[in-house]
PDB file of C-alpha atoms and ligand atoms in Angstrom:
ATOM      1  CA  MET M  25     137.059  48.961  95.474  1.00 41.00           C
ATOM      2  CA  SER M  26     136.519  52.691  95.787  1.00 44.00           C
ATOM      3  CA  THR M  27     134.857  53.760  99.002  1.00 44.00           C
ATOM      4  CA  ALA M  28     131.880  55.959  98.153  1.00 49.00           C
ATOM      5  CA  VAL M  29     131.780  58.182 101.215  1.00 45.00           C
ATOM      6  CA  ASP M  30     129.118  60.744 102.000  1.00 53.00           C
ATOM      7  CA  ALA M  31     131.150  63.484 103.708  1.00 51.00           C
ATOM      8  CA  SER M  32     128.000  64.789 105.388  1.00 53.00           C
ATOM      9  CA  VAL M  33     127.618  61.560 107.338  1.00 51.00           C
ATOM     10  CA  PRO M  34     129.881  61.324 110.419  1.00 50.00           C
ATOM     11  CA  VAL M  35     132.408  58.560 109.896  1.00 44.00           C
ATOM     12  CA  ALA M  36     130.993  56.362 112.629  1.00 43.00           C
ATOM     13  CA  GLU M  37     127.663  56.127 110.765  1.00 42.00           C
ATOM     14  CA  GLN M  38     129.088  55.249 107.325  1.00 42.00           C
ATOM     15  CA  GLU M  39     126.956  52.270 106.377  1.00 40.00           C
ATOM     16  CA  ASP M  40     129.904  50.526 104.740  1.00 41.00           C
ATOM     17  CA  GLY M  41     131.953  50.966 107.954  1.00 45.00           C
ATOM     18  CA  ALA M  42     134.813  52.418 105.902  1.00 53.00           C
ATOM     19  CA  ALA M  43     137.790  52.709 108.199  1.00 80.00           C
ATOM     20  CA  ASN M  44     140.122  55.731 108.392  1.00 93.00           C
ATOM     21  CA  ILE M  45     137.852  57.913 106.329  1.00 93.00           C
ATOM     22  CA  LEU M  46     137.564  61.387 107.828  1.00 93.00           C
ATOM     23  CA  ALA M  47     135.287  63.990 106.232  1.00 89.00           C
ATOM     24  CA  GLY M  48     135.596  62.226 102.898  1.00 90.00           C
ATOM     25  CA  LYS M  49     139.370  61.667 102.898  1.00 91.00           C
ATOM     26  CA  LYS M  50     141.326  58.502 103.691  1.00 94.00           C
ATOM     27  CA  VAL M  51     143.896  59.213 106.392  1.00 96.00           C
ATOM     28  CA  ALA M  52     147.006  57.303 107.500  1.00 96.00           C
ATOM     29  CA  VAL M  53     147.710  57.690 111.207  1.00 97.00           C
ATOM     30  CA  VAL M  54     150.755  56.737 113.267  1.00 98.00           C
ATOM     31  CA  PHE M  55     150.476  57.026 117.054  1.00 98.00           C
ATOM     32  CA  VAL M  56     153.647  58.275 118.757  1.00 98.00           C
ATOM     33  CA  LEU M  57     153.758  57.151 122.391  1.00 98.00           C
ATOM     34  CA  GLY M  58     156.287  57.209 125.215  1.00 98.00           C
ATOM     35  CA  GLY M  59     156.723  58.708 128.659  1.00 98.00           C
ATOM     36  CA  PRO M  60     156.922  62.432 129.319  1.00 98.00           C
ATOM     37  CA  GLY M  61     160.324  63.552 128.041  1.00 98.00           C
ATOM     38  CA  SER M  62     160.994  60.411 125.987  1.00 98.00           C
ATOM     39  CA  GLY M  63     161.508  62.540 122.873  1.00 98.00           C
ATOM     40  CA  LYS M  64     158.170  62.202 121.032  1.00 98.00           C
ATOM     41  CA  GLY M  65     157.965  65.838 119.900  1.00 98.00           C
ATOM     42  CA  THR M  66     161.645  65.993 118.956  1.00 98.00           C
ATOM     43  CA  GLN M  67     161.446  62.906 116.734  1.00 98.00           C
ATOM     44  CA  CYS M  68     158.114  63.960 115.233  1.00 98.00           C
ATOM     45  CA  SER M  69     159.806  67.133 113.924  1.00 98.00           C
ATOM     46  CA  ASN M  70     162.429  64.952 112.219  1.00 97.00           C
ATOM     47  CA  ILE M  71     159.793  62.638 110.730  1.00 97.00           C
ATOM     48  CA  VAL M  72     157.807  65.608 109.388  1.00 97.00           C
ATOM     49  CA  GLU M  73     160.936  66.898 107.632  1.00 96.00           C
ATOM     50  CA  HIS M  74     161.880  63.566 106.060  1.00 95.00           C
ATOM     51  CA  PHE M  75     158.638  61.731 105.438  1.00 94.00           C
ATOM     52  CA  GLY M  76     155.906  64.311 104.783  1.00 94.00           C
ATOM     53  CA  PHE M  77     153.673  63.538 107.766  1.00 96.00           C
ATOM     54  CA  THR M  78     151.828  66.289 109.640  1.00 98.00           C
ATOM     55  CA  HIS M  79     152.631  66.353 113.365  1.00 98.00           C
ATOM     56  CA  LEU M  80     149.633  66.665 115.671  1.00 98.00           C
ATOM     57  CA  SER M  81     150.622  66.834 119.360  1.00 98.00           C
ATOM     58  CA  ALA M  82     147.541  66.247 121.505  1.00 98.00           C
ATOM     59  CA  GLY M  83     149.271  68.187 124.298  1.00 98.00           C
ATOM     60  CA  GLU M  84     149.975  71.162 122.032  1.00 98.00           C
ATOM     61  CA  LEU M  85     146.374  71.203 120.796  1.00 98.00           C
ATOM     62  CA  LEU M  86     145.185  71.228 124.420  1.00 98.00           C
ATOM     63  CA  ARG M  87     147.585  74.041 125.334  1.00 98.00           C
ATOM     64  CA  SER M  88     146.307  76.071 122.375  1.00 98.00           C
ATOM     65  CA  GLU M  89     142.769  75.453 123.613  1.00 98.00           C
ATOM     66  CA  ILE M  90     143.783  76.904 127.012  1.00 97.00           C
ATOM     67  CA  LYS M  91     145.322  79.955 125.317  1.00 97.00           C
ATOM     68  CA  SER M  92     142.193  80.439 123.189  1.00 97.00           C
ATOM     69  CA  GLY M  93     140.242  81.211 126.377  1.00 96.00           C
ATOM     70  CA  SER M  94     137.568  78.677 125.393  1.00 94.00           C
ATOM     71  CA  GLU M  95     135.087  77.433 127.990  1.00 93.00           C
ATOM     72  CA  ASN M  96     136.996  74.137 128.336  1.00 97.00           C
ATOM     73  CA  GLY M  97     140.311  75.952 128.733  1.00 97.00           C
ATOM     74  CA  THR M  98     140.178  76.372 132.504  1.00 97.00           C
ATOM     75  CA  MET M  99     139.304  72.722 133.061  1.00 98.00           C
ATOM     76  CA  ILE M 100     142.022  71.536 130.646  1.00 98.00           C
ATOM     77  CA  ASP M 101     144.569  73.781 132.400  1.00 98.00           C
ATOM     78  CA  SER M 102     143.831  72.332 135.831  1.00 97.00           C
ATOM     79  CA  ILE M 103     143.911  68.753 134.507  1.00 98.00           C
ATOM     80  CA  ILE M 104     147.284  69.318 132.838  1.00 98.00           C
ATOM     81  CA  LYS M 105     148.653  70.887 136.045  1.00 97.00           C
ATOM     82  CA  GLU M 106     147.597  67.694 137.840  1.00 97.00           C
ATOM     83  CA  GLY M 107     149.308  65.568 135.164  1.00 98.00           C
ATOM     84  CA  LYS M 108     145.986  63.840 134.538  1.00 98.00           C
ATOM     85  CA  ILE M 109     144.228  62.968 131.239  1.00 98.00           C
ATOM     86  CA  VAL M 110     141.656  65.345 129.721  1.00 98.00           C
ATOM     87  CA  PRO M 111     138.263  63.823 128.796  1.00 98.00           C
ATOM     88  CA  SER M 112     138.656  62.109 125.416  1.00 98.00           C
ATOM     89  CA  GLU M 113     135.787  63.861 123.694  1.00 97.00           C
ATOM     90  CA  ILE M 114     137.688  67.152 124.035  1.00 98.00           C
ATOM     91  CA  THR M 115     141.007  65.791 122.767  1.00 98.00           C
ATOM     92  CA  VAL M 116     139.500  63.721 119.954  1.00 98.00           C
ATOM     93  CA  LYS M 117     137.476  66.704 118.712  1.00 97.00           C
ATOM     94  CA  LEU M 118     140.649  68.812 118.548  1.00 98.00           C
ATOM     95  CA  LEU M 119     142.504  66.039 116.694  1.00 98.00           C
ATOM     96  CA  GLN M 120     139.649  65.482 114.241  1.00 97.00           C
ATOM     97  CA  GLU M 121     139.337  69.208 113.514  1.00 97.00           C
ATOM     98  CA  ALA M 122     143.093  69.450 112.902  1.00 98.00           C
ATOM     99  CA  MET M 123     143.055  66.465 110.499  1.00 98.00           C
ATOM    100  CA  VAL M 124     140.019  67.736 108.618  1.00 97.00           C
ATOM    101  CA  LYS M 125     141.535  71.227 108.285  1.00 97.00           C
ATOM    102  CA  SER M 126     144.884  69.857 107.087  1.00 97.00           C
ATOM    103  CA  GLU M 127     145.737  69.483 103.399  1.00 97.00           C
ATOM    104  CA  ASN M 128     147.687  66.359 104.359  1.00 97.00           C
ATOM    105  CA  ASP M 129     146.397  62.793 104.731  1.00 96.00           C
ATOM    106  CA  LYS M 130     149.312  61.406 106.788  1.00 95.00           C
ATOM    107  CA  PHE M 131     149.417  62.257 110.505  1.00 98.00           C
ATOM    108  CA  LEU M 132     151.732  61.620 113.413  1.00 98.00           C
ATOM    109  CA  ILE M 133     149.468  61.733 116.458  1.00 98.00           C
ATOM    110  CA  ASP M 134     151.837  62.508 119.327  1.00 98.00           C
ATOM    111  CA  GLY M 135     150.925  61.709 122.927  1.00 98.00           C
ATOM    112  CA  PHE M 136     147.666  60.000 122.049  1.00 98.00           C
ATOM    113  CA  PRO M 137     146.058  57.625 123.012  1.00 98.00           C
ATOM    114  CA  ARG M 138     147.205  58.133 126.586  1.00 98.00           C
ATOM    115  CA  ASN M 139     144.596  55.820 128.182  1.00 98.00           C
ATOM    116  CA  GLN M 140     141.986  53.238 127.198  1.00 98.00           C
ATOM    117  CA  GLU M 141     139.238  55.859 126.941  1.00 98.00           C
ATOM    118  CA  ASN M 142     141.369  57.771 124.406  1.00 98.00           C
ATOM    119  CA  ARG M 143     141.974  54.572 122.451  1.00 98.00           C
ATOM    120  CA  LEU M 144     138.309  53.559 122.367  1.00 97.00           C
ATOM    121  CA  SER M 145     137.283  57.082 121.301  1.00 96.00           C
ATOM    122  CA  PHE M 146     139.389  56.747 118.170  1.00 96.00           C
ATOM    123  CA  GLU M 147     137.989  53.304 117.492  1.00 95.00           C
ATOM    124  CA  ASN M 148     134.519  54.853 117.726  1.00 94.00           C
ATOM    125  CA  ILE M 149     135.338  57.166 114.821  1.00 93.00           C
ATOM    126  CA  LYS M 150     136.760  54.166 112.970  1.00 93.00           C
ATOM    127  CA  ILE M 151     140.340  55.338 112.827  1.00 95.00           C
ATOM    128  CA  SER M 152     143.052  52.820 113.583  1.00 95.00           C
ATOM    129  CA  PRO M 153     146.805  53.378 113.431  1.00 96.00           C
ATOM    130  CA  GLU M 154     149.118  52.018 110.735  1.00 96.00           C
ATOM    131  CA  PHE M 155     151.437  51.304 113.648  1.00 96.00           C
ATOM    132  CA  VAL M 156     152.441  52.693 117.050  1.00 98.00           C
ATOM    133  CA  LEU M 157     155.892  54.192 117.548  1.00 98.00           C
ATOM    134  CA  PHE M 158     156.898  53.671 121.187  1.00 98.00           C
ATOM    135  CA  PHE M 159     159.872  55.591 122.622  1.00 98.00           C
ATOM    136  CA  ASP M 160     161.300  53.574 125.503  1.00 98.00           C
ATOM    137  CA  CYS M 161     163.409  55.470 128.029  1.00 97.00           C
ATOM    138  CA  SER M 162     164.214  55.277 131.763  1.00 98.00           C
ATOM    139  CA  GLU M 163     162.335  57.542 134.171  1.00 97.00           C
ATOM    140  CA  GLU M 164     165.632  59.036 135.385  1.00 97.00           C
ATOM    141  CA  GLU M 165     166.591  60.083 131.865  1.00 98.00           C
ATOM    142  CA  MET M 166     163.120  61.455 131.152  1.00 98.00           C
ATOM    143  CA  VAL M 167     163.119  63.504 134.386  1.00 97.00           C
ATOM    144  CA  ARG M 168     166.524  64.922 133.459  1.00 97.00           C
ATOM    145  CA  ARG M 169     165.221  65.946 130.045  1.00 97.00           C
ATOM    146  CA  LEU M 170     161.970  67.448 131.313  1.00 97.00           C
ATOM    147  CA  LEU M 171     163.795  69.562 133.907  1.00 95.00           C
ATOM    148  CA  GLY M 172     166.016  70.829 131.088  1.00 95.00           C
ATOM    149  CA  ARG M 173     163.196  71.448 128.599  1.00 95.00           C
ATOM    150  CA  ASN M 174     162.790  75.155 129.420  1.00 92.00           C
ATOM    151  CA  GLN M 175     159.572  75.619 127.447  1.00 94.00           C
ATOM    152  CA  GLY M 176     157.938  77.415 130.379  1.00 93.00           C
ATOM    153  CA  ARG M 177     155.364  74.656 130.744  1.00 95.00           C
ATOM    154  CA  ALA M 178     153.261  74.612 133.909  1.00 94.00           C
ATOM    155  CA  ASP M 179     153.627  70.810 134.111  1.00 96.00           C
ATOM    156  CA  ASP M 180     157.428  70.549 133.831  1.00 95.00           C
ATOM    157  CA  ASN M 181     158.066  70.840 137.581  1.00 95.00           C
ATOM    158  CA  VAL M 182     159.250  67.988 139.821  1.00 95.00           C
ATOM    159  CA  GLU M 183     155.908  67.556 141.581  1.00 96.00           C
ATOM    160  CA  THR M 184     153.775  67.395 138.423  1.00 97.00           C
ATOM    161  CA  ILE M 185     156.392  65.296 136.609  1.00 97.00           C
ATOM    162  CA  ARG M 186     156.062  62.643 139.298  1.00 97.00           C
ATOM    163  CA  LYS M 187     152.284  62.632 138.850  1.00 98.00           C
ATOM    164  CA  ARG M 188     152.672  62.367 135.058  1.00 98.00           C
ATOM    165  CA  PHE M 189     154.884  59.312 135.430  1.00 98.00           C
ATOM    166  CA  ARG M 190     152.309  57.615 137.646  1.00 98.00           C
ATOM    167  CA  VAL M 191     149.638  58.320 135.007  1.00 98.00           C
ATOM    168  CA  PHE M 192     152.002  57.076 132.292  1.00 98.00           C
ATOM    169  CA  GLU M 193     152.556  53.774 134.120  1.00 98.00           C
ATOM    170  CA  GLU M 194     148.954  53.241 135.189  1.00 98.00           C
ATOM    171  CA  SER M 195     147.097  54.410 132.098  1.00 98.00           C
ATOM    172  CA  SER M 196     149.402  54.902 129.110  1.00 98.00           C
ATOM    173  CA  LEU M 197     151.680  51.859 129.241  1.00 98.00           C
ATOM    174  CA  PRO M 198     148.626  49.539 129.168  1.00 98.00           C
ATOM    175  CA  VAL M 199     147.659  51.180 125.872  1.00 98.00           C
ATOM    176  CA  VAL M 200     151.121  50.357 124.458  1.00 98.00           C
ATOM    177  CA  GLN M 201     150.708  46.793 125.742  1.00 98.00           C
ATOM    178  CA  TYR M 202     147.316  46.561 124.034  1.00 98.00           C
ATOM    179  CA  TYR M 203     148.778  47.531 120.660  1.00 98.00           C
ATOM    180  CA  ASP M 204     151.802  45.298 121.299  1.00 98.00           C
ATOM    181  CA  SER M 205     149.415  42.356 121.708  1.00 98.00           C
ATOM    182  CA  LYS M 206     148.142  43.220 118.214  1.00 97.00           C
ATOM    183  CA  GLY M 207     151.684  43.300 116.825  1.00 96.00           C
ATOM    184  CA  LYS M 208     151.362  47.026 116.069  1.00 96.00           C
ATOM    185  CA  VAL M 209     154.157  48.442 118.255  1.00 97.00           C
ATOM    186  CA  LYS M 210     157.554  49.512 116.882  1.00 97.00           C
ATOM    187  CA  LYS M 211     159.680  50.031 120.007  1.00 98.00           C
ATOM    188  CA  ILE M 212     162.633  52.410 119.871  1.00 98.00           C
ATOM    189  CA  ASN M 213     165.426  52.780 122.441  1.00 98.00           C
ATOM    190  CA  ALA M 214     164.929  56.494 123.108  1.00 98.00           C
ATOM    191  CA  ALA M 215     167.752  56.790 125.643  1.00 98.00           C
ATOM    192  CA  LYS M 216     170.327  57.309 122.855  1.00 98.00           C
ATOM    193  CA  PRO M 217     171.315  60.739 121.456  1.00 98.00           C
ATOM    194  CA  ILE M 218     168.730  62.424 119.230  1.00 98.00           C
ATOM    195  CA  LEU M 219     170.363  61.636 115.880  1.00 98.00           C
ATOM    196  CA  GLU M 220     170.941  57.982 116.791  1.00 98.00           C
ATOM    197  CA  VAL M 221     167.301  57.628 117.803  1.00 98.00           C
ATOM    198  CA  PHE M 222     166.285  59.194 114.497  1.00 98.00           C
ATOM    199  CA  GLU M 223     168.388  56.662 112.572  1.00 98.00           C
ATOM    200  CA  ASP M 224     166.237  53.932 114.097  1.00 97.00           C
ATOM    201  CA  VAL M 225     163.053  55.931 113.411  1.00 98.00           C
ATOM    202  CA  LYS M 226     164.114  56.404 109.757  1.00 97.00           C
ATOM    203  CA  THR M 227     164.473  52.649 109.286  1.00 96.00           C
ATOM    204  CA  ILE M 228     160.883  52.199 110.426  1.00 96.00           C
ATOM    205  CA  PHE M 229     159.462  54.919 108.173  1.00 95.00           C
ATOM    206  CA  GLN M 230     161.500  53.861 105.129  1.00 91.00           C
ATOM    207  CA  SER M 231     158.544  51.761 103.964  1.00 73.00           C
ATOM    208  CA  TYR M 232     156.535  54.990 103.615  1.00 58.00           C
ATOM    209  CA  GLY M 233     158.947  56.153 100.895  1.00 50.00           C
ATOM    210  CA  PRO M 234     160.466  59.626 100.602  1.00 49.00           C
ATOM    211  CA  LYS M 235     158.592  62.796 101.630  1.00 50.00           C
ATOM    212  CA  ALA M 236     155.432  63.202  99.557  1.00 45.00           C
ATOM    213  CA  ALA M 237     156.184  65.402  96.557  1.00 39.00           C
TER     214      ALA M 237
HETATM  215  N1  ADP J   6     167.515  61.557 122.524  1.00 82.14           N
HETATM  216  C1  ADP J   6     167.557  62.644 123.324  1.00 82.14           C
HETATM  217  N2  ADP J   6     168.645  62.862 124.105  1.00 82.14           N
HETATM  218  C2  ADP J   6     168.704  63.943 124.914  1.00 82.14           C
HETATM  219  N3  ADP J   6     167.720  64.890 125.005  1.00 82.14           N
HETATM  220  C3  ADP J   6     166.620  64.701 124.249  1.00 82.14           C
HETATM  221  C4  ADP J   6     166.467  63.589 123.375  1.00 82.14           C
HETATM  222  N4  ADP J   6     165.266  63.706 122.741  1.00 82.14           N
HETATM  223  C5  ADP J   6     164.684  64.831 123.219  1.00 82.14           C
HETATM  224  N5  ADP J   6     165.496  65.448 124.107  1.00 82.14           N
HETATM  225  C6  ADP J   6     165.213  66.681 124.862  1.00 82.14           C
HETATM  226  O1  ADP J   6     164.385  66.281 125.943  1.00 82.14           O
HETATM  227  C7  ADP J   6     163.294  67.218 126.122  1.00 82.14           C
HETATM  228  C8  ADP J   6     161.980  66.484 125.898  1.00 82.14           C
HETATM  229  O2  ADP J   6     161.877  66.164 124.525  1.00 82.14           O
HETATM  230  P1  ADP J   6     160.440  66.151 123.836  1.00 82.14           P
HETATM  231  O3  ADP J   6     160.641  65.812 122.397  1.00 82.14           O
HETATM  232  O4  ADP J   6     159.706  67.395 124.193  1.00 82.14           O
HETATM  233  O5  ADP J   6     159.776  64.898 124.587  1.00 82.14           O
HETATM  234  P2  ADP J   6     158.221  64.483 124.738  1.00 82.14           P
HETATM  235  O6  ADP J   6     157.460  65.153 123.622  1.00 82.14           O
HETATM  236  O7  ADP J   6     158.236  62.975 124.619  1.00 82.14           O
HETATM  237  O8  ADP J   6     157.848  64.956 126.104  1.00 82.14           O
HETATM  238  C9  ADP J   6     163.533  68.337 125.126  1.00 82.14           C
HETATM  239  O9  ADP J   6     164.232  69.393 125.789  1.00 82.14           O
HETATM  240  C10 ADP J   6     164.420  67.696 124.064  1.00 82.14           C
HETATM  241  O10 ADP J   6     165.295  68.637 123.459  1.00 82.14           O
HETATM  242  N1  CDP J   7     145.982  62.470 124.908  1.00 82.14           N
HETATM  243  C1  CDP J   7     146.365  63.426 125.771  1.00 82.14           C
HETATM  244  C2  CDP J   7     147.612  64.089 125.620  1.00 82.14           C
HETATM  245  C3  CDP J   7     148.005  65.029 126.566  1.00 82.14           C
HETATM  246  N2  CDP J   7     147.153  65.320 127.602  1.00 82.14           N
HETATM  247  C4  CDP J   7     147.513  66.292 128.644  1.00 82.14           C
HETATM  248  O1  CDP J   7     148.542  67.170 128.175  1.00 82.14           O
HETATM  249  C5  CDP J   7     149.707  67.022 129.008  1.00 82.14           C
HETATM  250  C6  CDP J   7     150.944  67.282 128.191  1.00 82.14           C
HETATM  251  O2  CDP J   7     150.988  66.327 127.136  1.00 82.14           O
HETATM  252  P1  CDP J   7     152.268  66.363 126.158  1.00 82.14           P
HETATM  253  O3  CDP J   7     152.154  65.194 125.207  1.00 82.14           O
HETATM  254  O4  CDP J   7     152.420  67.728 125.576  1.00 82.14           O
HETATM  255  O5  CDP J   7     153.458  66.108 127.203  1.00 82.14           O
HETATM  256  P2  CDP J   7     154.921  65.514 126.896  1.00 82.14           P
HETATM  257  O6  CDP J   7     154.774  63.995 126.879  1.00 82.14           O
HETATM  258  O7  CDP J   7     155.312  66.062 125.543  1.00 82.14           O
HETATM  259  O8  CDP J   7     155.760  66.019 128.011  1.00 82.14           O
HETATM  260  C7  CDP J   7     149.588  65.611 129.563  1.00 82.14           C
HETATM  261  O9  CDP J   7     150.389  65.444 130.733  1.00 82.14           O
HETATM  262  C8  CDP J   7     148.090  65.552 129.855  1.00 82.14           C
HETATM  263  O10 CDP J   7     147.800  66.287 131.031  1.00 82.14           O
HETATM  264  C9  CDP J   7     145.924  64.659 127.742  1.00 82.14           C
HETATM  265  O11 CDP J   7     145.184  64.920 128.703  1.00 82.14           O
HETATM  266  N3  CDP J   7     145.540  63.734 126.822  1.00 82.14           N
HETATM  267 MG1   MG J   8     155.801  66.293 123.714  1.00 82.14          MG
END
């Protein structure tokens, strides 16, 4: 059944409730979750190369918003420095704009949803994930990696890292548990070396076939 979609009508108001239609195109979304430093961004780069997805890091989009000098930038900057979660309407708008602008229809959404408000905001625009990739790694290992990340990030210092882990446990892990209760989570042991982790990731994405021509 083809979904006749009026691109001028925001997805949430489509009378047929078509899911995962964004500005007239059907999108496939995979959420990539895991603690700070678990390796989400690193593995997303590998998945992009091998399976033709477009990588959208919510954190990167927020950092670009700060650099753009937009009115929300100052607020976003202080929230990130506190290791807290930016209001979902800001993050979701950035993600939607990036998906609409993209030529692609397959997206890895990295570091989102990070709390229940994030998750519900995506449900409100009728986008649900194909599955959720969850990178499981000990806090000690993640701290080690973050302190060695050297990307000049304002939130990669010991004090903020501790705050980010508290937020991860209190707000983000419950989101993983929610999707796990729906049988949507593919859990990966992220404590292994990069290439070994990617071997496991590849197995999961195999069903998506080779990179889109
Ligand atoms: N499996 C791994 N083993 C060791 N270091 C890793 C691994 N995966 C990523 N890293 C390194 O750890 C740091 C955090 O990785 P990144 O992909 O930015 O994590 P995240 O996006 O989950 O915060 C980076 O410096 C990266 O090179
Ligand atoms: N959905 C999201 C994702 C990130 N963020 C903010 O952006 C920061 C960095 O996110 P990130 O995904 O780049 O961080 P890493 O997990 O890659 O270290 C988070 O600590 C939050 O402060 C957010 O508020 N909401
Ligand atoms: Mg990252």
